[in-house]
Short mmCIF file of C-alpha atoms and ligand atoms in Angstrom, two decimals:
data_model
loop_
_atom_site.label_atom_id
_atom_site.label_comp_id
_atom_site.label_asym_id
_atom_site.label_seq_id
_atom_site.Cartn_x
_atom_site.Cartn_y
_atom_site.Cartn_z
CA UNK Z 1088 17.08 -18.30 -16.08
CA UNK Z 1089 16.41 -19.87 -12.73
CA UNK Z 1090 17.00 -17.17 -9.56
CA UNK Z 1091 19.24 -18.25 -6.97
CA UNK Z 1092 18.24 -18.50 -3.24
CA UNK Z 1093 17.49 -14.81 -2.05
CA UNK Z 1094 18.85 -13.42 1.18
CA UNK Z 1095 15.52 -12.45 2.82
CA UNK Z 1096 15.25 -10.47 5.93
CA UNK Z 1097 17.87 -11.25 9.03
CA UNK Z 1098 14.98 -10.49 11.85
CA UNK Z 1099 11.59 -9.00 12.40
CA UNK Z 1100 11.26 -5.96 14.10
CA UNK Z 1101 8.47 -4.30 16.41
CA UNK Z 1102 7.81 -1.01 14.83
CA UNK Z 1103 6.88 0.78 18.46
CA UNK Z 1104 9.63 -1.49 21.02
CA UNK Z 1105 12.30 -2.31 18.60
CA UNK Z 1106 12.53 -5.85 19.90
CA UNK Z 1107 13.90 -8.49 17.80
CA UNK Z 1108 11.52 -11.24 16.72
CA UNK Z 1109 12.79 -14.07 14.40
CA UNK Z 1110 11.46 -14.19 10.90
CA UNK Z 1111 11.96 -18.02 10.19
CA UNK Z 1112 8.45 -19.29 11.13
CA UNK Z 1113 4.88 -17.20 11.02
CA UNK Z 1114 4.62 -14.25 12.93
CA UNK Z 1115 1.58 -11.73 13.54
CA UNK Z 1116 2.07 -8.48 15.81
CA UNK Z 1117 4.56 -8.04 18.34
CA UNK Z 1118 4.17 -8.80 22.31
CA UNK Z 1119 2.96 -5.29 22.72
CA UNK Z 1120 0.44 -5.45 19.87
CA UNK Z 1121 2.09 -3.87 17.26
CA UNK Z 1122 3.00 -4.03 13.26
CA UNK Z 1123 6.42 -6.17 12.88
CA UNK Z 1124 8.72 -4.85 10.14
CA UNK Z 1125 11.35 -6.51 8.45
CA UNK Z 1126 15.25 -5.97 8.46
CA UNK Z 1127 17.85 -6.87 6.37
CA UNK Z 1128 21.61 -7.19 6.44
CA UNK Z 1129 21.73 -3.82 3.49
CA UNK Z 1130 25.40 -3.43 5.08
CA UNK Z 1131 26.48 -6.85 3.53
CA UNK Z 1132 24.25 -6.19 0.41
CA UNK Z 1133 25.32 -2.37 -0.24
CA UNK Z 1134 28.18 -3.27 -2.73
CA UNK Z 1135 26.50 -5.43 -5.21
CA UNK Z 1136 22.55 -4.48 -5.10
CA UNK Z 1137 22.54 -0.95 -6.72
CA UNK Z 1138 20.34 0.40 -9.23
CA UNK Z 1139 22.90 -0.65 -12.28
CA UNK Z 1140 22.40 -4.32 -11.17
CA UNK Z 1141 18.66 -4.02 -12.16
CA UNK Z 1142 18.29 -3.25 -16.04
CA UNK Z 1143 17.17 -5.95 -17.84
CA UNK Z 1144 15.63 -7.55 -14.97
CA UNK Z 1145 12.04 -9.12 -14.55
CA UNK Z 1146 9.26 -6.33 -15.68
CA UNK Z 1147 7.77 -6.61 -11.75
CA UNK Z 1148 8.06 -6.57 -8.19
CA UNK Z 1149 10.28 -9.27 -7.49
CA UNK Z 1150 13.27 -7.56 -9.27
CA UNK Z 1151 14.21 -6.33 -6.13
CA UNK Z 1152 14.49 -9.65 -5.18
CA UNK Z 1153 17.67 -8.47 -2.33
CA UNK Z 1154 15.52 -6.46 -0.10
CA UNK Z 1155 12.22 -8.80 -0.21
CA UNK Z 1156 11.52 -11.35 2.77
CA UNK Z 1157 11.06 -14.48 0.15
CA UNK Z 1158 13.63 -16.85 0.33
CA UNK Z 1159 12.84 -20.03 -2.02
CA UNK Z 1160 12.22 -18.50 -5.67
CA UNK Z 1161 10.15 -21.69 -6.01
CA UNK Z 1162 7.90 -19.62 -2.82
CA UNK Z 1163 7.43 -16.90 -5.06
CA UNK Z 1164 3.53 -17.26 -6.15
CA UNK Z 1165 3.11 -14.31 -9.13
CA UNK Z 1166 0.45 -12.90 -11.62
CA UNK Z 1167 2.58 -10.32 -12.86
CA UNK Z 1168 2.47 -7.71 -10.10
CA UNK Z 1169 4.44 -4.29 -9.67
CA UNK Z 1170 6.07 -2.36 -12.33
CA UNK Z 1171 3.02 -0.29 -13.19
CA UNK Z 1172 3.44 2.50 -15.37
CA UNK Z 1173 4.38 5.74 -14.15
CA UNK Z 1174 2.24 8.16 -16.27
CA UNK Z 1175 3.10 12.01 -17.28
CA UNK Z 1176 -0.40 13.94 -17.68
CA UNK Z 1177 0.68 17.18 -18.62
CA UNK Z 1178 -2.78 18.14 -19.22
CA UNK Z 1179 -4.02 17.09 -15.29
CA UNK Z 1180 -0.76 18.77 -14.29
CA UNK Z 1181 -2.27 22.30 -16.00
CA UNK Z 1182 -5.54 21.73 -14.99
CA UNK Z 1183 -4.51 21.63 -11.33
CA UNK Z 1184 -1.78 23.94 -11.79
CA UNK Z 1185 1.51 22.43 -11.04
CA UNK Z 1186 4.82 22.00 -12.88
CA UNK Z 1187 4.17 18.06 -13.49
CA UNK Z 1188 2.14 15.96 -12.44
CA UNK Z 1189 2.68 11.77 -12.84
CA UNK Z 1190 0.07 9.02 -12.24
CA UNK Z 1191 1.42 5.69 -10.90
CA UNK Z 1192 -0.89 3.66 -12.47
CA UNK Z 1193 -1.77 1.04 -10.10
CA UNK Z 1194 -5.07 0.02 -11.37
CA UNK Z 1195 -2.77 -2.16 -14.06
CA UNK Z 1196 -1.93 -4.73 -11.27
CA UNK Z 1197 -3.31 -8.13 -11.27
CA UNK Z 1198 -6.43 -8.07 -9.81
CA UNK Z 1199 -7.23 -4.14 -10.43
CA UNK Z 1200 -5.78 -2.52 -7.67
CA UNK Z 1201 -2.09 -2.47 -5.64
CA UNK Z 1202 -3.73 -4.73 -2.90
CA UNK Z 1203 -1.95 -7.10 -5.91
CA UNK Z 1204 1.62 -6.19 -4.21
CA UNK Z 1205 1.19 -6.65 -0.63
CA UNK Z 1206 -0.71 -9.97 -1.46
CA UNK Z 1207 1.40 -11.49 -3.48
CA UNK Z 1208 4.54 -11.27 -1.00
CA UNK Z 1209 2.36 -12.28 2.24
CA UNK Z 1210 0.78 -15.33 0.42
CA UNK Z 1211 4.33 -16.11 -1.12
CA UNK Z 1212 5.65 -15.72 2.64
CA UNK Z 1213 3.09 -17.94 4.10
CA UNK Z 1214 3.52 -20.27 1.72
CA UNK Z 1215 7.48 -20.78 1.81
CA UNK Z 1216 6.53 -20.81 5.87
CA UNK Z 1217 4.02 -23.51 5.57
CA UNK Z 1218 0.70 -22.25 5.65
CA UNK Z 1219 -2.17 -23.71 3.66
CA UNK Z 1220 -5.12 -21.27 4.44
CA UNK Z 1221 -5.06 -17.68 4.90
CA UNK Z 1222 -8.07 -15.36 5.98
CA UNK Z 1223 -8.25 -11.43 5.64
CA UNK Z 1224 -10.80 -9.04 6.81
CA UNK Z 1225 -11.59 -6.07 3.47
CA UNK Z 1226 -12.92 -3.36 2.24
CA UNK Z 1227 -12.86 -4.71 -1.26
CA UNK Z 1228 -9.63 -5.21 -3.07
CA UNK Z 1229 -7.60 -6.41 -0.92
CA UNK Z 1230 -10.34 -9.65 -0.85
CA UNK Z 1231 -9.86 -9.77 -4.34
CA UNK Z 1232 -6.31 -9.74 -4.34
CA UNK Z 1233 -5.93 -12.47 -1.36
CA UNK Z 1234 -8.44 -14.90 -3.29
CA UNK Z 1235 -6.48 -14.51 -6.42
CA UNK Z 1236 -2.94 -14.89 -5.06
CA UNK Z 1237 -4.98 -17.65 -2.49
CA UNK Z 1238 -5.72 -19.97 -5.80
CA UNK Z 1239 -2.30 -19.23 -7.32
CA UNK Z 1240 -0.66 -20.49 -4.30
CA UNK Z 1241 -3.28 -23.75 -3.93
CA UNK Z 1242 -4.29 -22.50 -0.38
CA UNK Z 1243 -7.81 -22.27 0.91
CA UNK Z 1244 -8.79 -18.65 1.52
CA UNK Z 1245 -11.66 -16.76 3.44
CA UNK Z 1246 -12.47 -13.21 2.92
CA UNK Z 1247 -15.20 -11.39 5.40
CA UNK Z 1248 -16.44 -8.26 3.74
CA UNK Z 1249 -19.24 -5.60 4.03
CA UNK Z 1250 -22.64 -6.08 2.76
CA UNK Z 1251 -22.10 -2.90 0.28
CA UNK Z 1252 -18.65 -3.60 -1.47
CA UNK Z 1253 -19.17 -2.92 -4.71
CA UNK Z 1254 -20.36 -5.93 -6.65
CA UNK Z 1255 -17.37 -6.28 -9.23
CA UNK Z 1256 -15.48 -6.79 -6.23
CA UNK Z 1257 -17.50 -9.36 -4.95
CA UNK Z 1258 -17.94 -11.15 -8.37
CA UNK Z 1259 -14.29 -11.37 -8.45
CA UNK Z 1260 -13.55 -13.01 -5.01
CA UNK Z 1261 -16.96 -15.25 -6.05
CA UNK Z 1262 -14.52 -15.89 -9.43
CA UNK Z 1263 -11.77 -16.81 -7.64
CA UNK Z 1264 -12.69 -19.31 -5.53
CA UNK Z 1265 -12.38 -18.00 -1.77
CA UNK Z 1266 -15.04 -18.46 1.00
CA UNK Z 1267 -17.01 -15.13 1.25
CA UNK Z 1268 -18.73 -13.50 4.13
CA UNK Z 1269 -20.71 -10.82 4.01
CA UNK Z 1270 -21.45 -8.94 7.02
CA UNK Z 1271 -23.24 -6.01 7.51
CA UNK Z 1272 -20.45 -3.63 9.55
CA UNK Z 1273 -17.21 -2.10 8.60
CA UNK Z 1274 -14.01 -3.45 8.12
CA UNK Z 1275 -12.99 -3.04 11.83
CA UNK Z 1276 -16.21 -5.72 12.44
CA UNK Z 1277 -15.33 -7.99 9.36
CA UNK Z 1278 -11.58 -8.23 11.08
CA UNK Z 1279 -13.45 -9.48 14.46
CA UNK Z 1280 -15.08 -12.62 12.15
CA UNK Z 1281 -11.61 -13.09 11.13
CA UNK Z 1282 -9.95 -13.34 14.27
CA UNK Z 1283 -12.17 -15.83 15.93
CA UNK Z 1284 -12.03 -17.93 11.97
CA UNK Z 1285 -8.36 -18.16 12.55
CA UNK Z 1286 -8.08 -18.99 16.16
CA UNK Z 1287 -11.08 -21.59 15.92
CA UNK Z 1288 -9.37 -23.03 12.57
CA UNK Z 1289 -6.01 -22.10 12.10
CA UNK Z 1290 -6.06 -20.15 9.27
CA UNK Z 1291 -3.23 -17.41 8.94
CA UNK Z 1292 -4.55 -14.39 9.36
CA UNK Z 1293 -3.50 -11.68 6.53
CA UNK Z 1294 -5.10 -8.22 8.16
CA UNK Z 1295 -3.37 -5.33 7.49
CA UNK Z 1296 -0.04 -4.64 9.18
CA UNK Z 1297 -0.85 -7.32 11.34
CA UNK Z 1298 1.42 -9.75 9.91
CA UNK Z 1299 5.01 -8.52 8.98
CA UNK Z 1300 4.97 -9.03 5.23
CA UNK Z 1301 2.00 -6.75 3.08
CA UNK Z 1302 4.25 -3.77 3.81
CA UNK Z 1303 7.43 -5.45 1.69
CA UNK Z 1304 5.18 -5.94 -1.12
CA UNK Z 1305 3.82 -2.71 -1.14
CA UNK Z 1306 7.11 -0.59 -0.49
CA UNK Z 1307 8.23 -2.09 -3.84
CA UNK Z 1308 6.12 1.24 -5.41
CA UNK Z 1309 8.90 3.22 -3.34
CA UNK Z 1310 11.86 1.53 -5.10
CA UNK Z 1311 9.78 1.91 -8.60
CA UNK Z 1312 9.35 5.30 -8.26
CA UNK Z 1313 12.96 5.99 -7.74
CA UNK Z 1314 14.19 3.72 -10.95
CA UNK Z 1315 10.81 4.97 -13.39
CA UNK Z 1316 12.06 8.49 -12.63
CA UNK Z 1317 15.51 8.14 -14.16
CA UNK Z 1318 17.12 7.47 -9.97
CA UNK Z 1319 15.62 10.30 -8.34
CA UNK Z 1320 12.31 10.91 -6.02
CA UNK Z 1321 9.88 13.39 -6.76
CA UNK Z 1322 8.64 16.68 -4.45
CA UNK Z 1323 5.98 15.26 -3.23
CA UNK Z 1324 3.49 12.13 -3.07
CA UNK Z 1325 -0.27 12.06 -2.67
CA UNK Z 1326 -1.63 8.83 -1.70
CA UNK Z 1327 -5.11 8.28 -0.57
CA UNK Z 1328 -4.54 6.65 2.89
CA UNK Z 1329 -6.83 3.74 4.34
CA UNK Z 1330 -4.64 1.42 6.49
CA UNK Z 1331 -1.75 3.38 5.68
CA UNK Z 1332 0.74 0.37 4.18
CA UNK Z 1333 1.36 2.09 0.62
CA UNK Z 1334 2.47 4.92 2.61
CA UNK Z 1335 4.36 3.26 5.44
CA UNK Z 1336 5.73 0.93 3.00
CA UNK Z 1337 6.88 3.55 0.21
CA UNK Z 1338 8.36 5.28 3.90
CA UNK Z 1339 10.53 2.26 4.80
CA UNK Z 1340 11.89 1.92 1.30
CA UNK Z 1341 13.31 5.51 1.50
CA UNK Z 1342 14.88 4.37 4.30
CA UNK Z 1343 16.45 1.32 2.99
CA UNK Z 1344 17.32 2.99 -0.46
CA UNK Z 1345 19.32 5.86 1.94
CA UNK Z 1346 21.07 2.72 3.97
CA UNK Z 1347 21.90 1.45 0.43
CA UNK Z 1348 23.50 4.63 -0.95
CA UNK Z 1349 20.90 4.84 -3.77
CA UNK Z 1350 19.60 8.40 -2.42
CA UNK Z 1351 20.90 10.55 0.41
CA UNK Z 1352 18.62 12.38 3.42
CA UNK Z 1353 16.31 14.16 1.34
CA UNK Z 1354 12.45 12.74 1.12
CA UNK Z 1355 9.40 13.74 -1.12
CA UNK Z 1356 6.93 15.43 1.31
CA UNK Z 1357 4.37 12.99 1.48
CA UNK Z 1358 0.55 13.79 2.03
CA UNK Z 1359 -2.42 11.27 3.18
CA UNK Z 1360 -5.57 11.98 1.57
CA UNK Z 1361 -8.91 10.36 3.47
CA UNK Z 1362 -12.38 10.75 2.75
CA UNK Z 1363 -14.85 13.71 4.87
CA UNK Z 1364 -17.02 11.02 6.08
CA UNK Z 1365 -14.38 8.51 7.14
CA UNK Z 1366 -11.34 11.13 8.17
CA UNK Z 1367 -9.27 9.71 11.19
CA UNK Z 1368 -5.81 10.22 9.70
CA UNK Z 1369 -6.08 13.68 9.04
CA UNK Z 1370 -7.93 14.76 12.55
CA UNK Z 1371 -4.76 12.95 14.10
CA UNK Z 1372 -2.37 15.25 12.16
CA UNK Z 1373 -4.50 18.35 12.86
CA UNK Z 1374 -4.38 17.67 16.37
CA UNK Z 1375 -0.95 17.09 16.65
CA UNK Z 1376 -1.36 13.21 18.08
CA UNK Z 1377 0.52 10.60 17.78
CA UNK Z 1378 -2.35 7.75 17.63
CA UNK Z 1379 -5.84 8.54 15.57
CA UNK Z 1380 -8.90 7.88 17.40
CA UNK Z 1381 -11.44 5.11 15.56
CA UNK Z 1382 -13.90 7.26 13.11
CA UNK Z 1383 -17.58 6.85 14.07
CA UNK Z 1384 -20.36 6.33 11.34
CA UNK Z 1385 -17.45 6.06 8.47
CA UNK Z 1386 -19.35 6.62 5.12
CA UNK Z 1387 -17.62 6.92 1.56
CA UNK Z 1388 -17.85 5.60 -2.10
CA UNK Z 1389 -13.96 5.03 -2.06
CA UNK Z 1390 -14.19 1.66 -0.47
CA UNK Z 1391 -10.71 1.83 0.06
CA UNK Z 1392 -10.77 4.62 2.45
CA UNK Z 1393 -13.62 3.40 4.92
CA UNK Z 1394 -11.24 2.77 7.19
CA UNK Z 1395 -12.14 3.92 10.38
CA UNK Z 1396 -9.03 3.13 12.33
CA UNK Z 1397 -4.78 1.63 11.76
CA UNK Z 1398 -2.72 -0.29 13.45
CA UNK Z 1399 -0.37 1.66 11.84
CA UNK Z 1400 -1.49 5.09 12.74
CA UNK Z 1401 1.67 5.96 14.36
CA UNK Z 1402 3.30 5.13 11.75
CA UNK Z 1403 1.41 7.08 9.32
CA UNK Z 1404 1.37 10.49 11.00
CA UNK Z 1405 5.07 9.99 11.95
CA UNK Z 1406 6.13 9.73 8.19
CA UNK Z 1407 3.82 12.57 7.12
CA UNK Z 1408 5.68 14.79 9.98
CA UNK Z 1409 9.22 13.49 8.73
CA UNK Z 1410 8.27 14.39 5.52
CA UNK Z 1411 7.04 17.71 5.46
CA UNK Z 1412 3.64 16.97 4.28
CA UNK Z 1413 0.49 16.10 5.87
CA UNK Z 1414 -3.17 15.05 5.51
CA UNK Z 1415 -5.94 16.41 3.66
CA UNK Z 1416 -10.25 14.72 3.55
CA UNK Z 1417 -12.32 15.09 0.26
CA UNK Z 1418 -15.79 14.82 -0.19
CA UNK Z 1419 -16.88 12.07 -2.41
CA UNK Z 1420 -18.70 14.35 -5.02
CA UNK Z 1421 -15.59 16.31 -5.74
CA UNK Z 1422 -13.23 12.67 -5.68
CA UNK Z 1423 -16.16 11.85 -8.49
CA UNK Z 1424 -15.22 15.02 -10.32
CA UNK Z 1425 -11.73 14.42 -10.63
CA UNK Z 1426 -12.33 10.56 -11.34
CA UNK Z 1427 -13.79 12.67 -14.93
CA UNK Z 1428 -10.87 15.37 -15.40
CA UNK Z 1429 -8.42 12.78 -14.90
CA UNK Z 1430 -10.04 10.80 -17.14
CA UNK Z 1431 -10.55 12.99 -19.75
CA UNK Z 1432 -6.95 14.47 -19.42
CA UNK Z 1433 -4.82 11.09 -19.06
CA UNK Z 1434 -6.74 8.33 -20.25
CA UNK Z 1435 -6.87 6.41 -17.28
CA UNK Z 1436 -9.99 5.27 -15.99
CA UNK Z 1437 -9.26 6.14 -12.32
CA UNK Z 1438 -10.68 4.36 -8.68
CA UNK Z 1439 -12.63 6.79 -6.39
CA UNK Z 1440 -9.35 6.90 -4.31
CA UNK Z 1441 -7.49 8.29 -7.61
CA UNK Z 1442 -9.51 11.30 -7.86
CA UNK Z 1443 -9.21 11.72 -4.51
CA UNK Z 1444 -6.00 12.22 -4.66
CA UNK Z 1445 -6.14 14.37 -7.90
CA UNK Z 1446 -8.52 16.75 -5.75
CA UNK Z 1447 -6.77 16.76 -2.65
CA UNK Z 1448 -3.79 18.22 -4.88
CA UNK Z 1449 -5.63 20.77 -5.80
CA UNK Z 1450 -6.94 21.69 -2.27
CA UNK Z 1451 -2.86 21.75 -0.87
CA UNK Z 1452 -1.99 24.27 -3.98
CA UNK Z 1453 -4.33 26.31 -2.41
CA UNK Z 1454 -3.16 26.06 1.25
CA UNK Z 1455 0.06 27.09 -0.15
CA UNK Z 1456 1.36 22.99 1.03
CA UNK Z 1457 2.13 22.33 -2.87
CA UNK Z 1458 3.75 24.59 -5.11
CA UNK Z 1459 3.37 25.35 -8.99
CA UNK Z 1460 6.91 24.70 -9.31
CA UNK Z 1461 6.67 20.94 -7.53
CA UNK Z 1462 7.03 17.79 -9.33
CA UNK Z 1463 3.87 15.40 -7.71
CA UNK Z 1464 3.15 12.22 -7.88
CA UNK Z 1465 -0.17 11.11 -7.41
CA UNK Z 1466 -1.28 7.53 -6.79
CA UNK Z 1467 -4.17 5.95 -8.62
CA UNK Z 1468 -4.30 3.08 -6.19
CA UNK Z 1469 -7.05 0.64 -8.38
CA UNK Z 1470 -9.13 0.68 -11.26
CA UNK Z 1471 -12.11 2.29 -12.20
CA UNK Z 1472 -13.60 -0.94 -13.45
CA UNK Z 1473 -14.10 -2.02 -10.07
CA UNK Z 1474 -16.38 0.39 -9.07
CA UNK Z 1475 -19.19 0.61 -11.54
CA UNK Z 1476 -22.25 1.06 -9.39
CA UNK Z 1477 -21.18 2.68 -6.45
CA UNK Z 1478 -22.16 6.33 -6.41
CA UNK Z 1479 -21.14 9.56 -4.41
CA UNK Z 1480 -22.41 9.55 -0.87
CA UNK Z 1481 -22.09 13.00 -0.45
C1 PLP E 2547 -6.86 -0.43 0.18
C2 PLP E 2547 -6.97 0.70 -0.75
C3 PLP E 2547 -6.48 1.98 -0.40
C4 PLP E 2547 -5.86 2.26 0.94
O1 PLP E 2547 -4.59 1.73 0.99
P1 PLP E 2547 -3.70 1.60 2.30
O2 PLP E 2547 -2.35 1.29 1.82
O3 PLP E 2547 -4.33 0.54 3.12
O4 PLP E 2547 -3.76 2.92 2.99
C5 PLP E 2547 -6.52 2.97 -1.36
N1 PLP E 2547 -7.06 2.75 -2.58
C6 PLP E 2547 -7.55 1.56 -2.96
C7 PLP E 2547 -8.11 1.40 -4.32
C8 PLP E 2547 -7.51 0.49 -2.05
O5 PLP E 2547 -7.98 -0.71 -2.43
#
């Protein structure tokens, strides 16, 4: 059954200002150099988009098709993304010692990781807004996920990475067809190569946060959550934070679900994990700022999390403090630990940033932050898989 036209978002808003930016042709940051979101009219929606409207509906992200920036269905470019399983590990959840304990799977996206979900809606976007080549600065996945959703869409795609990503990552963007650029740095230095690639050739640049539309994709896992758990949220969430847009994302959809009726004021606590040698999330939080200062010499296995600095800080530690929760750094020989016990206890053959997670729980039980009696969700953010080779660093 074709999909009708979609309402999409009214305007583009600056995150820090609150200025009004139009959403009709490309946009980036806002005038004062900060992470646009997008608004919709959820007044005009409210009445028919509820969560009864969305049984039987297409097994992935674009079921919530209302509150999603995509206009054209014939934009939409898709491998199947969103709608990963929500997993209950009753045997993790005694082993850490908490009521219940559920893995959202996201290693069963397209492309290995939930870089699939921010991808596919900013490629989609700059497609249905006429772009026809995209570049993105990565730590990995979300190179893989560009080039794939890149060669779905037809559009030529460049991806600058570092030297040391681990090589199924690089085989895949190799696979897919994208321009690749090694460069011996961090991410911070691959988004430099971008920036001058897209202002020398035009190329739509698809860093993190800084264009308006990764952030819809990824806050889909916020409205999954709520529908995979029967229309409720849990106690609390553990994701392991690099750039922050799961977070921020899952964050805004709270929001939008409250404006929408689906849930009232009440929020899971919500706690950033980070790696000890690449930490700048949760020295922010600890020190009670509002903005993290860049990490020097950033070191980890977890690609993911060798992020030294966000855009979206503010926006991280703000919805930690909102929340209740906060941040918590792992060493990479105990995230390699738990990649094993949550193996062994769920089945699922976990990314570095998974066990993270898993032993950051475990560390916020003790500080008394997460109780037995708490219902957590923990994020697996990619696959195992995509890792094989890359070893502990400390
Ligand atoms: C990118 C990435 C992260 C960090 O995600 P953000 O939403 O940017 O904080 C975590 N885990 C994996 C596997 C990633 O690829």
């Amino acid at each position: 059954m074709a999909m009708d036209r979609m309402p999409g978002a009214t305007h583009l808003e600056c995150t820090a200002s609150g200025t009004h930016y139009e959403s009709e042709t490309l946009q980036r940051l806002s005038d004062i150099g900060k992470p646009l979101y997008a608004r919709y009219d959820l007044e005009a929606i409210r009445d028919r988009f509820q969560p009864g409207v969305l049984a039987g509906r297409r097994a992935d992200l674009w079921r919530y098709r209302e509150v999603l920036p995509v206009r054209d269905p014939a934009a939409i470019v898709t491998l199947g993304e969103g709608w990963t399983p929500l997993v209950d590990t009753p045997r993790l959840a005694d082993r850490i010692g908490v009521r219940r304990v559920l893995v959202k799977d996201e290693g069963q996206n397209p492309t290995g990781s939930f870089k699939a979900r921010g991808l596919a809606m900013a490629v989609s976007r700059a497609k249905e807004l006429g772009a026809s080549a995209i570049a993105i600065p990565s730590a990995g996945n979300a190179g893989g996920a560009a080039a794939a959703y890149g060669a779905a869409a037809g559009m030529e795609v460049h991806v600058v990475v570092p030297t040391d990503t681990p090589a199924p990552i690089l085989a895949e963007i190799r696979a897919l067809g994208a321009h690749l650029q090694l460069l011996d740095g961090l991410i911070s230095d691959c988004g430099r190569v971008v920036k001058q690639g897209a202002e020398e050739h035009g190329w739509f640049d698809v860093s993190t946060l800084k264009e308006p539309y990764r952030v819809e994709g990824k806050k889909t896992m916020g409205y999954e959550l709520f529908e995979q758990l029967g229309g409720r949220l849990p106690d609390a969430i553990v994701y392991p934070t690099g750039g922050g847009t799961g977070l921020v994302g899952m964050w805004k959809a709270f929001g939008e679900m409250e404006a929408l009726g689906w849930i009232g004021s009440e929020r899971p606590r919500m706690y950033s994990v980070q790696a000890a040698g690449c930490a700048p999330m949760v020295r922010a939080f600890e020190a009670g700022e509002d903005h993290a200062t860049p990490w020097e010499g950033a070191y980890t296995y977890a690609s993911g999390l060798r992020v030294p600095g966000a855009v979206g800080d503010f926006l991280i530690l703000r919805a930690l403090r909102e929340s209740g929760g906060s941040a918590v750094a792992v060493t990479d020989s105990t995230m390699e630990e738990w990649v094993m016990h949550l193996g062994a206890d769920s089945g699922i053959f976990a990314a570095p940033e998974g066990g993270a997670v898993a032993a950051a729980t475990v560390e916020l039980l003790a500080r008394g932050e997460i109780r037995d009696s708490d219902e957590v969700v923990l994020f697996n953010t990619g696959s195992g898989l995509k890792y094989v080779g890359n070893v502990p660093l400390d």
